[in-house]
Amino acid sequence: TEISSSKTTKHNHLAPTSTQMSMSSPSTKIWSKTSDTNLQARIEQQDEHLDAIASGLQELLHNGSSIGESIQQQNELLERLNDGTDELTEKSKMVSRRADRVAHRSLWRKPKPEFKYSIAIQHVESKRFLTIEPQNKKRLALHEQFHPDTAAFELHSRTAEGSALVGLKNKCTRTWLGQSTMGFIVCNSNKFGPKEEWELDNEGGDNTDMRNMSRTRMLCASANWGNGGWLTVRVDEKTESFSVGDYDAAGKKKAG
């Protein structure tokens, strides 16, 4: 009796476990299928959003490229307009300069030039000073050291109202900086004549006070048959050369 009862009890204990397992299996399959469907839908939705963003970025890149090309074209147009304005300005200055020189030569009594102040002329790139060498036939040279006599120039202006022409007289040799008959830049004239007339152009735009000109271009008024020409300096390790270019905006850029 005891053995039989023990078998019956063991059988009754296993039966409910088998029933519980058969009931849980369908529920797990339904949840797994539902979860896979939702995940797939979300992935598809995210792909659609990414496609929309990529399309928008492509459009932005295209618009940015178009804007860049438009800005470049406008900059080129502005450069041409600026070049044209500069050219017109230099031509206007040339006409005024020629008229000033003709008016001065037509006077019966030439007014004496008025001394303003002493200046030093320094080449910006090499940082050397324009110097007159009296022992070497008043040769023009660039020296690293400033000499208070040979590298100093007295600046004189025309007394005529509105005249922008000036003269530069070396303190040591007492001769005027100008252009020779052959077209070379020299400093050997004993008077302030037409070939010794200069026009100074301050890069900052203020030509009223020449003592504040930290970067200035020099124009020889007698060059190019009276049209003027910008002074150009070329410097290498051992020598330097002085020449006169054109009076226009291109010549001014080369002189700078």
PDB file of N, CA and C in Angstrom, residues 130-133 138-142 153 177-178 185-187 240 242:
ATOM      1  N   LEU A 130      67.155 106.198 -48.349  1.00  0.00           N
ATOM      2  CA  LEU A 130      67.684 106.818 -49.557  1.00  0.00           C
ATOM      3  C   LEU A 130      68.760 107.814 -49.168  1.00  0.00           C
ATOM      4  N   THR A 131      69.944 107.622 -49.748  1.00  0.00           N
ATOM      5  CA  THR A 131      71.111 108.407 -49.351  1.00  0.00           C
ATOM      6  C   THR A 131      71.828 108.910 -50.600  1.00  0.00           C
ATOM      7  N   ILE A 132      72.360 110.131 -50.505  1.00  0.00           N
ATOM      8  CA  ILE A 132      73.166 110.702 -51.581  1.00  0.00           C
ATOM      9  C   ILE A 132      74.635 110.560 -51.203  1.00  0.00           C
ATOM     10  N   GLU A 133      75.426 110.008 -52.105  1.00  0.00           N
ATOM     11  CA  GLU A 133      76.853 109.825 -51.856  1.00  0.00           C
ATOM     12  C   GLU A 133      77.638 110.929 -52.556  1.00  0.00           C
ATOM     13  N   LYS A 138      77.527 112.140 -56.407  1.00  0.00           N
ATOM     14  CA  LYS A 138      76.141 112.306 -55.934  1.00  0.00           C
ATOM     15  C   LYS A 138      75.268 111.126 -56.334  1.00  0.00           C
ATOM     16  N   ARG A 139      75.836 109.967 -56.213  1.00  0.00           N
ATOM     17  CA  ARG A 139      75.098 108.748 -56.570  1.00  0.00           C
ATOM     18  C   ARG A 139      73.989 108.464 -55.559  1.00  0.00           C
ATOM     19  N   LEU A 140      72.847 107.980 -56.067  1.00  0.00           N
ATOM     20  CA  LEU A 140      71.753 107.556 -55.205  1.00  0.00           C
ATOM     21  C   LEU A 140      72.003 106.142 -54.718  1.00  0.00           C
ATOM     22  N   ALA A 141      71.777 105.897 -53.441  1.00  0.00           N
ATOM     23  CA  ALA A 141      71.980 104.570 -52.879  1.00  0.00           C
ATOM     24  C   ALA A 141      71.038 104.378 -51.698  1.00  0.00           C
ATOM     25  N   LEU A 142      70.893 103.116 -51.301  1.00  0.00           N
ATOM     26  CA  LEU A 142      70.107 102.771 -50.121  1.00  0.00           C
ATOM     27  C   LEU A 142      71.055 102.255 -49.049  1.00  0.00           C
ATOM     28  N   PHE A 153      66.309 115.041 -46.315  1.00  0.00           N
ATOM     29  CA  PHE A 153      65.833 115.887 -47.421  1.00  0.00           C
ATOM     30  C   PHE A 153      64.913 116.966 -46.868  1.00  0.00           C
ATOM     31  N   LEU A 177      66.331 116.439 -55.852  1.00  0.00           N
ATOM     32  CA  LEU A 177      66.039 115.113 -56.402  1.00  0.00           C
ATOM     33  C   LEU A 177      65.104 115.256 -57.592  1.00  0.00           C
ATOM     34  N   GLY A 178      65.462 114.606 -58.720  1.00  0.00           N
ATOM     35  CA  GLY A 178      64.627 114.729 -59.908  1.00  0.00           C
ATOM     36  C   GLY A 178      65.007 113.722 -60.973  1.00  0.00           C
ATOM     37  N   ILE A 185      66.875 108.742 -62.440  1.00  0.00           N
ATOM     38  CA  ILE A 185      66.621 109.464 -61.205  1.00  0.00           C
ATOM     39  C   ILE A 185      67.960 109.912 -60.631  1.00  0.00           C
ATOM     40  N   VAL A 186      68.117 111.228 -60.457  1.00  0.00           N
ATOM     41  CA  VAL A 186      69.381 111.796 -59.999  1.00  0.00           C
ATOM     42  C   VAL A 186      69.093 112.848 -58.930  1.00  0.00           C
ATOM     43  N   CYS A 187      70.174 113.324 -58.344  1.00  0.00           N
ATOM     44  CA  CYS A 187      70.059 114.408 -57.357  1.00  0.00           C
ATOM     45  C   CYS A 187      71.233 115.357 -57.569  1.00  0.00           C
ATOM     46  N   GLU A 240      71.062  98.243 -55.945  1.00  0.00           N
ATOM     47  CA  GLU A 240      69.680  98.687 -56.042  1.00  0.00           C
ATOM     48  C   GLU A 240      69.539  99.527 -57.311  1.00  0.00           C
ATOM     49  N   PHE A 242      66.848 102.393 -59.463  1.00  0.00           N
ATOM     50  CA  PHE A 242      65.719 103.316 -59.380  1.00  0.00           C
ATOM     51  C   PHE A 242      65.218 103.568 -60.796  1.00  0.00           C
TER      52      PHE A 242
END
